[in-house]
Amino acid sequence: MGVDGPSPVHLSSPLDTWHTPLISTADRSPQYHYLPSHLPPRSPQHHYLCLTTLSPLNARPPLRPHHSHHQEAETRRESHTTTLLRHPTRRLRGKVAAAAAAAAMSLSSPKQPETPVSVSKSSAQHDATPSPSSLTPLAAQTTPGDKVSTIKQGTTRDETKATDGGREEGDTSQSQEQPCDLILECVADMDACFKAFDKDEDGFLNQSEFSALCRALFRNERGKPYPVETSMLNTIFAIFDTNKDHVIDKEEFRYCWQKWIKQVVRPVTALVIVDVQNDFISGSLALYNCPAGHHGEEVIPPINRMLDENRFDVVVYSLDWHPDNHVSFIDNVHMRPLHSSCKLTSEETQVYDTVIFDVNNDGTPMEQKLWPRHCVQNTWGAELHEDLKVAEDAILVYKGTDPDTDSYSVFWDNNKKFHTTLNEELQKRGVTDVFVCGVAYDVCVAATTKHAIEEGYRTILIDDGCRGVSEEDIMITREHITANQGLVVHSSQVKNLATGRDRPPVLAYKLALELSKKTKKK
């Protein structure tokens, strides 16, 4: 079955060398595919890009082929909004009815998403000749670097129809009880939205009118308004009342519309799947041997289900990818000097102890938790679990490659000295919402959600898609997320959040606060 492709393409940067086997394929039907642990004979059903950081190209996680037979779907945000507009709703006031109708007409015509993600079409020519931009390296850390690579393929994930409050199209039962969603009815027309809430028709939105807009914006998937604290409404109003004249004029509303309302209604989403690797599930650091006694394989069904049911704009998989002499391995504790402040000797240390190293022999302390040897590069333990689906056009982040520094987060190493370029890639795609799941809940997942919040993303942790080490630390992780305008949700809630049907106030508030920070920096 092997077929020859073009010669490998080499692109160099000061730190990274790309080696890119390019496979032409006319059959784009598989929705998920699985990577071999070494470069296999070229097959028309494998299409991938590999990034190495001055190291041999000899490892990728092996997984079994999985075929999906979903049909090509329209762009998610366009389909979601136009479907909602077809449902019976109460009429707008007379003065905005015409504008709302124009908005619906403009939405019904095909258009590109505002922040398109690079996707492949079913074209052998495109597969064989990717554009240079599609080969942009994702250098995982500046120096020394963890590794990130992308998997290139088409987009065929089935898009489930968005329905009004969970009812199928044409079902008018209880339609009169369904609240009118003015925001969605006017979503394509800023002027219509402004007029709908400018009740005194003075050309401004006062605080009361803007609060009414917010209450219309903050609704769950059934159209029911969320309760909103007055202090939150006041803060959001103050953020967009940039000239502090106690009203929002048309120019201020334009900024609010472009940067806030449209992002809340049409979020751009990334699913970050953290370290679902063999060693954490049934290998040397299996979670069932840790204090919480969790079973890591339990994260796989909800993750696979989310990939089937949702069309995320970006999907990211991270992998611990440690060298044999990594600082986190307890059997390597003797390889580095301990700092004078460390209360343990090398001989006294046990698994899960935290020691203080003086890695550079310069007196600089570095805390490190000691783990069993795990996820060593090019071993079975470092491979993604065979039952985990790998979405097409996924980004792979290889972290923990520096022997002297551990890297829990998919964004930064533990000392926050070197960062991956994942943040830049998400920003380039206009991502607003980051959904996080995987293992371990209170270690790498916790660090990733913490950094996602710090980088300004609306961050949602998927509780049933995570398993961890310590129940106490898992509780601390949840509390940190909710205390910093994040959400902890069940996987069944993800679809409505990702499509903008469910719009909790806390996520909108987070976005407004981030816009305020950016404005102050200017």
Coordinates of C-alpha atoms in Angstrom, one line a residue:
M1 CA 0.0 0.0 0.0
G2 CA 3.0 2.3 0.3
V3 CA 3.2 5.1 -2.2
D4 CA 6.1 7.4 -2.9
G5 CA 5.7 11.1 -2.2
P6 CA 7.9 14.1 -2.9
S7 CA 11.3 14.5 -1.3
P8 CA 11.4 15.8 2.2
V9 CA 11.3 19.6 2.6
H10 CA 13.8 21.2 5.0
L11 CA 13.1 24.6 6.5
S12 CA 15.6 25.9 9.0
S13 CA 15.5 28.5 11.7
P14 CA 18.2 29.2 14.3
L15 CA 16.8 26.7 16.7
D16 CA 14.6 24.3 14.8
T17 CA 14.9 22.0 11.8
W18 CA 11.8 20.8 10.0
H19 CA 11.7 17.5 8.3
T20 CA 8.4 17.2 6.5
P21 CA 7.3 14.0 4.7
L22 CA 4.4 15.1 2.6
I23 CA 1.8 12.5 1.6
S24 CA -0.7 13.1 -1.1
T25 CA -4.1 11.7 -0.6
A26 CA -7.3 12.0 -2.4
D27 CA -9.4 10.2 0.2
R28 CA -10.1 12.7 3.0
S29 CA -12.8 10.6 4.6
P30 CA -11.0 9.6 7.8
Q31 CA -11.8 12.1 10.6
Y32 CA -9.2 10.8 13.0
H33 CA -5.9 9.1 12.3
Y34 CA -3.1 7.7 14.3
L35 CA 0.6 8.3 14.2
P36 CA 3.3 5.6 14.1
S37 CA 6.2 5.5 16.6
H38 CA 8.7 5.7 13.7
L39 CA 8.4 6.9 10.1
P40 CA 6.2 4.2 8.4
P41 CA 6.0 3.3 4.7
R42 CA 4.1 6.1 3.2
S43 CA 0.4 5.5 3.0
P44 CA -2.4 7.4 1.3
Q45 CA -4.2 7.5 4.7
H46 CA -1.4 9.1 6.6
H47 CA -0.7 12.8 6.2
Y48 CA 1.5 14.5 8.8
L49 CA 4.1 17.1 9.5
C50 CA 6.9 16.5 12.0
L51 CA 9.1 19.0 13.9
T52 CA 12.4 18.2 15.5
T53 CA 14.6 20.4 17.6
L54 CA 18.1 19.4 16.4
S55 CA 17.3 15.8 17.1
P56 CA 16.6 12.7 15.0
L57 CA 13.1 12.4 13.6
N58 CA 12.2 9.0 15.0
A59 CA 9.2 9.2 17.3
R60 CA 5.5 9.9 17.0
P61 CA 2.8 8.3 19.2
P62 CA 1.4 5.2 17.6
L63 CA -2.4 4.9 17.5
R64 CA -4.8 2.6 15.7
P65 CA -6.7 4.0 12.6
H66 CA -10.2 5.3 13.3
H67 CA -12.5 6.2 10.5
S68 CA -15.3 8.7 10.7
H69 CA -18.0 8.9 8.1
H70 CA -19.4 12.3 9.0
Q71 CA -20.4 14.6 6.1
E72 CA -18.7 18.0 5.4
A73 CA -20.2 20.7 7.7
E74 CA -20.6 24.4 7.2
T75 CA -18.6 26.8 9.3
R76 CA -19.7 26.3 12.9
R77 CA -20.4 29.9 13.9
E78 CA -22.3 30.7 10.7
S79 CA -24.5 27.6 10.9
H80 CA -25.2 28.0 14.6
T81 CA -26.4 31.6 14.2
T82 CA -28.5 31.1 11.0
T83 CA -30.2 28.0 12.5
L84 CA -31.1 30.0 15.6
L85 CA -32.6 32.7 13.5
R86 CA -35.0 30.2 11.8
H87 CA -36.6 29.4 15.1
P88 CA -39.9 31.1 16.2
T89 CA -39.1 34.0 18.5
R90 CA -41.1 37.0 19.6
R91 CA -41.1 40.0 17.4
L92 CA -38.7 42.9 17.9
R93 CA -40.1 46.3 18.5
G94 CA -41.3 48.0 15.3
K95 CA -38.4 50.3 15.1
V96 CA -35.8 47.5 14.8
A97 CA -37.8 44.8 13.0
A98 CA -36.5 45.8 9.6
A99 CA -32.9 46.0 10.8
A100 CA -33.2 42.5 12.4
A101 CA -34.6 41.1 9.1
A102 CA -31.7 42.6 7.2
A103 CA -29.3 41.0 9.8
A104 CA -30.9 37.6 9.2
M105 CA -30.6 37.9 5.4
S106 CA -26.9 38.8 5.7
L107 CA -26.4 35.8 8.0
S108 CA -28.1 33.4 5.6
S109 CA -25.6 34.1 2.8
P110 CA -22.4 32.1 2.8
K111 CA -19.4 33.9 4.4
Q112 CA -16.0 33.1 5.8
P113 CA -15.5 32.9 9.6
E114 CA -14.0 36.0 11.1
T115 CA -10.9 34.2 12.3
P116 CA -10.4 31.3 9.9
V117 CA -8.3 28.3 11.0
S118 CA -6.0 26.9 8.4
V119 CA -7.8 23.7 7.0
S120 CA -7.1 21.4 4.1
K121 CA -9.5 20.7 1.3
S122 CA -10.0 17.4 -0.4
S123 CA -7.3 18.1 -2.9
A124 CA -4.3 16.0 -3.7
Q125 CA -2.6 19.1 -5.1
H126 CA -3.0 21.0 -1.8
D127 CA -1.9 18.0 0.2
A128 CA 1.3 17.6 -1.8
T129 CA 2.1 21.3 -1.9
P130 CA 1.3 23.0 1.4
S131 CA 1.9 26.7 1.7
P132 CA 4.9 28.0 3.6
S133 CA 2.6 29.4 6.2
S134 CA 1.2 26.0 7.0
L135 CA 4.8 24.9 7.9
T136 CA 5.4 27.7 10.4
P137 CA 7.4 26.0 13.3
L138 CA 5.9 26.0 16.7
A139 CA 9.2 26.1 18.7
A140 CA 8.1 24.8 22.1
Q141 CA 10.7 26.5 24.2
T142 CA 13.2 29.1 23.2
T143 CA 16.3 27.4 24.5
P144 CA 16.5 24.5 25.2
G145 CA 13.3 23.7 23.3
D146 CA 10.4 21.4 23.8
K147 CA 8.8 20.3 20.6
V148 CA 5.6 21.1 18.8
S149 CA 4.3 19.7 15.5
T150 CA 1.2 19.9 13.5
I151 CA -0.9 17.2 11.8
K152 CA -2.3 18.3 8.5
Q153 CA -5.6 17.1 7.1
G154 CA -9.1 18.1 6.0
T155 CA -12.1 19.0 8.0
T156 CA -15.0 16.5 8.1
R157 CA -16.2 16.5 11.6
D158 CA -20.0 16.3 11.7
E159 CA -21.6 19.5 12.9
T160 CA -24.7 18.8 15.0
K161 CA -27.5 21.2 14.4
A162 CA -27.9 24.0 16.9
T163 CA -31.5 24.0 18.1
D164 CA -33.4 26.5 20.1
G165 CA -33.4 25.3 23.7
G166 CA -32.6 21.7 22.6
R167 CA -35.7 21.5 20.3
E168 CA -35.4 20.3 16.7
E169 CA -36.3 22.7 13.9
G170 CA -40.0 22.9 13.3
D171 CA -40.9 22.0 16.8
T172 CA -43.1 24.9 18.0
S173 CA -44.1 23.3 21.3
Q174 CA -43.7 25.9 24.1
S175 CA -42.3 28.3 21.5
Q176 CA -44.3 31.1 23.1
E177 CA -42.5 30.5 26.4
Q178 CA -39.1 30.8 24.8
P179 CA -37.6 34.2 25.5
C180 CA -36.6 36.4 22.6
D181 CA -32.8 36.5 22.2
L182 CA -32.3 40.0 20.8
I183 CA -28.6 39.6 20.8
L184 CA -28.7 36.7 18.4
E185 CA -31.4 38.3 16.2
C186 CA -29.3 41.4 15.8
V187 CA -25.9 39.7 15.8
A188 CA -24.9 40.7 12.3
D189 CA -26.1 44.3 12.6
M190 CA -24.5 46.5 15.2
D191 CA -26.9 49.4 14.6
A192 CA -29.9 47.1 15.1
C193 CA -28.5 45.9 18.4
F194 CA -27.8 49.5 19.5
K195 CA -31.3 50.6 18.6
A196 CA -32.9 47.6 20.3
F197 CA -31.5 48.7 23.7
D198 CA -31.6 52.5 23.2
K199 CA -35.1 52.7 24.7
D200 CA -35.2 56.4 25.1
E201 CA -33.9 56.9 21.5
D202 CA -31.3 59.5 22.5
G203 CA -28.4 57.9 20.6
F204 CA -26.7 56.7 23.8
L205 CA -26.8 53.7 26.1
N206 CA -27.1 54.7 29.7
Q207 CA -26.2 52.3 32.5
S208 CA -29.7 51.0 32.8
E209 CA -30.0 50.3 29.0
F210 CA -26.5 48.7 28.9
S211 CA -27.4 46.5 31.8
A212 CA -30.5 45.3 29.9
L213 CA -28.2 44.5 27.0
C214 CA -26.0 42.5 29.3
R215 CA -28.9 40.6 30.8
A216 CA -30.0 39.7 27.2
L217 CA -26.5 38.6 26.4
F218 CA -26.0 36.4 29.5
R219 CA -28.3 33.5 28.8
N220 CA -28.1 29.7 29.0
E221 CA -28.7 27.3 26.2
R222 CA -32.5 27.5 26.7
G223 CA -32.6 31.2 26.5
K224 CA -33.1 31.8 30.2
P225 CA -31.2 34.8 31.6
Y226 CA -28.5 34.3 34.1
P227 CA -28.7 36.3 37.4
V228 CA -26.0 39.0 37.2
E229 CA -24.5 40.9 40.1
T230 CA -24.9 44.6 39.9
S231 CA -21.3 45.2 40.7
M232 CA -20.3 43.1 37.7
L233 CA -22.6 45.1 35.4
N234 CA -21.2 48.4 36.8
T235 CA -17.6 47.2 36.1
I236 CA -18.4 46.1 32.6
F237 CA -20.2 49.4 31.9
A238 CA -17.2 51.4 33.2
I239 CA -14.8 49.4 30.9
F240 CA -16.6 50.4 27.8
D241 CA -17.5 54.0 28.9
T242 CA -14.0 55.0 27.9
N243 CA -14.5 58.8 28.1
K244 CA -16.2 58.4 31.5
D245 CA -19.3 60.5 30.6
H246 CA -21.7 57.9 32.1
V247 CA -23.1 56.9 28.8
I248 CA -21.9 54.7 25.9
D249 CA -22.0 56.5 22.6
K250 CA -21.9 54.9 19.1
E251 CA -18.1 54.9 18.9
E252 CA -17.7 53.3 22.3
F253 CA -20.4 50.8 21.4
R254 CA -18.6 49.9 18.2
Y255 CA -15.6 48.8 20.2
C256 CA -17.8 47.0 22.6
W257 CA -19.6 45.2 19.7
Q258 CA -16.4 44.2 17.8
K259 CA -14.3 43.2 20.7
W260 CA -16.8 41.9 23.3
I261 CA -20.3 41.1 22.2
K262 CA -19.3 39.3 19.0
Q263 CA -16.7 37.2 20.9
V264 CA -19.2 36.2 23.6
V265 CA -21.8 35.2 21.0
R266 CA -19.3 33.6 18.6
P267 CA -16.4 32.3 20.6
V268 CA -13.3 30.9 18.9
T269 CA -12.4 27.7 20.7
A270 CA -9.4 25.5 21.5
L271 CA -9.5 22.1 23.1
V272 CA -6.3 21.3 25.0
I273 CA -5.9 17.6 25.8
V274 CA -3.1 17.2 28.3
D275 CA -0.8 14.2 28.5
V276 CA -3.1 11.2 27.9
Q277 CA -0.1 8.9 27.7
N278 CA 0.4 5.3 28.6
D279 CA 2.7 5.8 31.6
F280 CA 0.0 7.9 33.3
I281 CA -2.7 5.3 32.6
S282 CA -1.2 1.9 33.0
G283 CA 2.6 2.4 33.1
S284 CA 5.2 3.6 35.6
L285 CA 3.3 6.6 36.9
A286 CA -0.3 5.1 36.6
L287 CA -2.7 7.3 38.5
Y288 CA -4.3 4.4 40.2
N289 CA -1.1 4.0 42.2
C290 CA -1.3 7.7 43.4
P291 CA -3.1 8.8 46.6
A292 CA -6.4 9.7 44.8
G293 CA -6.5 6.2 43.3
H294 CA -8.0 7.5 40.0
H295 CA -8.0 5.6 36.7
G296 CA -6.6 7.6 33.9
E297 CA -8.3 5.7 31.2
E298 CA -11.6 7.2 32.3
V299 CA -10.8 10.5 30.6
I300 CA -10.8 8.9 27.2
P301 CA -14.5 8.3 26.6
P302 CA -15.5 11.9 27.4
I303 CA -12.6 13.3 25.3
N304 CA -13.5 11.2 22.3
R305 CA -17.2 12.1 22.7
M306 CA -16.3 15.8 22.7
L307 CA -14.3 15.4 19.6
D308 CA -17.2 13.7 17.9
E309 CA -19.8 16.2 19.0
N310 CA -18.0 19.5 18.7
R311 CA -16.1 21.3 16.0
F312 CA -13.3 23.1 17.9
D313 CA -11.4 25.7 15.9
V314 CA -8.1 24.3 17.3
V315 CA -7.3 21.0 19.0
V316 CA -4.0 20.6 21.0
Y317 CA -2.4 17.5 22.4
S318 CA 0.4 17.8 24.8
L319 CA 2.9 15.1 25.7
D320 CA 5.5 14.7 28.4
W321 CA 8.6 14.0 26.4
H322 CA 11.5 13.5 28.9
P323 CA 15.1 12.7 28.2
D324 CA 16.6 9.8 30.1
N325 CA 18.4 12.1 32.5
H326 CA 15.5 14.3 33.4
V327 CA 15.5 16.2 36.7
S328 CA 12.1 15.0 37.8
F329 CA 13.0 11.3 38.0
I330 CA 13.7 10.1 41.5
D331 CA 16.4 7.7 40.3
N332 CA 18.3 10.8 38.9
V333 CA 18.3 12.7 42.2
H334 CA 22.0 12.0 42.7
M335 CA 23.0 13.5 39.4
R336 CA 22.5 17.2 40.5
P337 CA 23.7 19.1 43.6
L338 CA 21.1 19.8 46.2
H339 CA 20.8 23.4 47.4
S340 CA 22.0 24.2 50.9
S341 CA 18.4 25.0 52.0
C342 CA 17.2 21.5 51.1
K343 CA 16.3 19.5 54.2
L344 CA 16.7 16.1 52.5
T345 CA 19.7 14.3 51.3
S346 CA 19.7 12.3 48.1
E347 CA 19.6 9.1 50.0
E348 CA 16.5 10.1 52.1
T349 CA 14.3 11.2 49.2
Q350 CA 11.2 9.2 48.2
V351 CA 8.7 9.4 45.4
Y352 CA 6.5 12.6 45.6
D353 CA 9.1 14.4 47.8
T354 CA 9.9 17.9 46.9
V355 CA 13.6 18.7 46.9
I356 CA 15.6 21.9 46.2
F357 CA 18.3 21.6 43.6
D358 CA 21.2 23.9 42.8
V359 CA 21.3 22.8 39.2
N360 CA 23.8 25.4 38.0
N361 CA 26.0 25.3 41.1
D362 CA 25.5 29.1 41.4
G363 CA 23.4 29.1 44.6
T364 CA 20.1 29.5 42.8
P365 CA 17.5 27.3 44.4
M366 CA 15.0 25.3 42.2
E367 CA 12.2 23.3 43.7
Q368 CA 11.4 20.0 42.1
K369 CA 8.9 17.3 42.9
L370 CA 10.3 13.8 42.4
W371 CA 8.4 11.3 40.3
P372 CA 9.0 7.7 39.1
R373 CA 10.7 7.6 35.7
H374 CA 8.0 8.2 33.1
C375 CA 7.3 9.3 29.6
V376 CA 10.9 8.8 28.4
Q377 CA 11.3 9.8 24.8
N378 CA 10.7 7.1 22.2
T379 CA 9.3 4.6 24.7
W380 CA 5.8 3.0 24.9
G381 CA 5.1 5.0 28.1
A382 CA 5.4 8.3 26.2
E383 CA 2.9 7.3 23.5
L384 CA -0.6 8.6 23.5
H385 CA -3.0 6.0 24.6
E386 CA -4.2 3.8 21.7
D387 CA -7.9 4.5 22.4
L388 CA -7.5 8.3 22.3
K389 CA -8.8 9.8 19.1
V390 CA -6.4 12.3 17.4
A391 CA -8.3 15.1 15.7
E392 CA -7.2 16.3 12.3
D393 CA -5.3 19.5 12.1
A394 CA -4.2 19.0 15.7
I395 CA -1.2 20.7 17.2
L396 CA 1.1 18.4 19.2
V397 CA 3.2 20.0 22.0
Y398 CA 6.2 18.0 23.3
K399 CA 7.2 19.4 26.7
G400 CA 9.7 18.6 29.4
T401 CA 12.5 18.0 26.9
D402 CA 15.1 20.1 28.9
P403 CA 16.9 17.7 31.2
D404 CA 17.2 20.3 34.0
T405 CA 13.7 21.9 33.9
D406 CA 10.3 20.3 34.3
S407 CA 7.4 21.5 32.3
Y408 CA 3.9 20.8 33.6
S409 CA 2.1 23.5 31.6
V410 CA 1.5 23.4 27.9
F411 CA 2.4 27.1 27.8
W412 CA 5.4 27.5 30.0
D413 CA 8.1 25.5 31.8
N414 CA 7.9 25.3 35.6
N415 CA 10.3 28.1 36.2
K416 CA 8.5 30.3 33.6
K417 CA 11.8 31.0 31.9
F418 CA 11.0 29.5 28.5
H419 CA 7.6 29.3 26.8
T420 CA 6.1 27.4 24.0
T421 CA 4.7 29.3 21.0
L422 CA 1.3 27.8 21.6
N423 CA 0.0 31.1 22.9
E424 CA 1.1 32.8 19.7
E425 CA -0.6 30.2 17.6
L426 CA -3.8 30.5 19.5
Q427 CA -3.7 34.3 19.2
K428 CA -3.0 34.0 15.5
R429 CA -6.2 32.0 15.1
G430 CA -8.2 34.4 17.3
V431 CA -8.9 31.9 20.0
T432 CA -11.0 33.3 22.8
D433 CA -12.0 30.2 24.8
V434 CA -9.6 27.4 26.0
F435 CA -11.2 24.1 27.1
V436 CA -8.7 21.9 29.1
C437 CA -8.9 18.2 30.0
G438 CA -6.5 15.3 30.5
V439 CA -4.1 14.2 33.2
A440 CA -3.0 14.8 35.8
Y441 CA -5.8 17.0 37.0
D442 CA -3.8 18.7 39.8
V443 CA -0.4 18.7 38.0
C444 CA -0.1 19.4 34.3
V445 CA -3.8 20.2 33.8
A446 CA -3.8 22.6 36.7
A447 CA -0.6 24.3 35.4
T448 CA -2.1 24.6 31.9
T449 CA -5.4 26.2 33.1
K450 CA -3.5 28.6 35.4
H451 CA -1.4 29.8 32.5
A452 CA -4.3 29.9 30.1
I453 CA -6.1 32.3 32.6
E454 CA -2.9 34.4 32.9
E455 CA -2.6 34.7 29.2
G456 CA -6.1 36.1 29.0
Y457 CA -8.2 33.2 27.7
R458 CA -11.6 32.4 28.9
T459 CA -10.7 29.1 30.5
I460 CA -13.0 26.1 31.0
L461 CA -11.9 23.0 32.8
I462 CA -13.8 19.8 31.9
D463 CA -14.1 18.0 35.2
D464 CA -15.1 14.5 34.0
G465 CA -12.3 14.7 31.3
C466 CA -9.6 14.9 34.0
R467 CA -8.1 12.5 36.6
G468 CA -5.5 13.4 39.1
V469 CA -3.0 12.5 41.9
S470 CA -4.4 14.0 45.1
E471 CA -8.0 14.8 45.9
E472 CA -6.9 17.8 48.1
D473 CA -4.9 19.3 45.2
I474 CA -7.7 18.7 42.8
M475 CA -10.0 20.7 45.0
I476 CA -7.4 23.5 45.1
T477 CA -7.2 23.4 41.3
R478 CA -11.0 23.9 41.0
E479 CA -11.0 26.7 43.5
H480 CA -8.2 28.6 41.7
I481 CA -10.1 28.4 38.4
T482 CA -13.4 29.6 39.7
A483 CA -11.7 32.4 41.7
N484 CA -10.1 33.7 38.5
Q485 CA -13.2 34.0 36.3
G486 CA -12.9 30.4 34.9
L487 CA -15.4 27.6 34.8
V488 CA -15.4 24.0 35.8
V489 CA -18.0 22.1 33.8
H490 CA -19.1 18.6 32.7
S491 CA -18.3 17.5 29.2
S492 CA -22.1 17.5 28.4
Q493 CA -22.0 21.3 28.8
V494 CA -19.2 21.9 26.3
K495 CA -21.2 21.9 23.1
N496 CA -23.5 24.8 24.2
L497 CA -20.5 26.8 25.6
A498 CA -18.4 26.2 22.5
T499 CA -21.1 27.3 20.1
G500 CA -22.1 30.4 22.1
R501 CA -25.6 29.1 23.0
D502 CA -24.7 29.1 26.7
R503 CA -23.2 32.4 27.7
P504 CA -22.4 32.6 31.4
P505 CA -21.7 36.0 32.8
V506 CA -18.4 35.0 34.4
L507 CA -16.8 34.3 31.0
A508 CA -18.0 37.6 29.5
Y509 CA -16.7 39.4 32.6
K510 CA -13.3 37.7 32.1
L511 CA -13.2 38.9 28.5
A512 CA -14.1 42.5 29.5
L513 CA -11.4 42.5 32.2
E514 CA -8.8 41.4 29.6
L515 CA -9.9 44.1 27.2
S516 CA -9.5 46.6 30.0
K517 CA -6.0 45.4 30.7
K518 CA -5.0 45.8 27.0
T519 CA -6.5 49.3 26.9
K520 CA -4.5 50.4 29.9
K521 CA -1.3 49.0 28.4
K522 CA -1.8 51.2 25.4

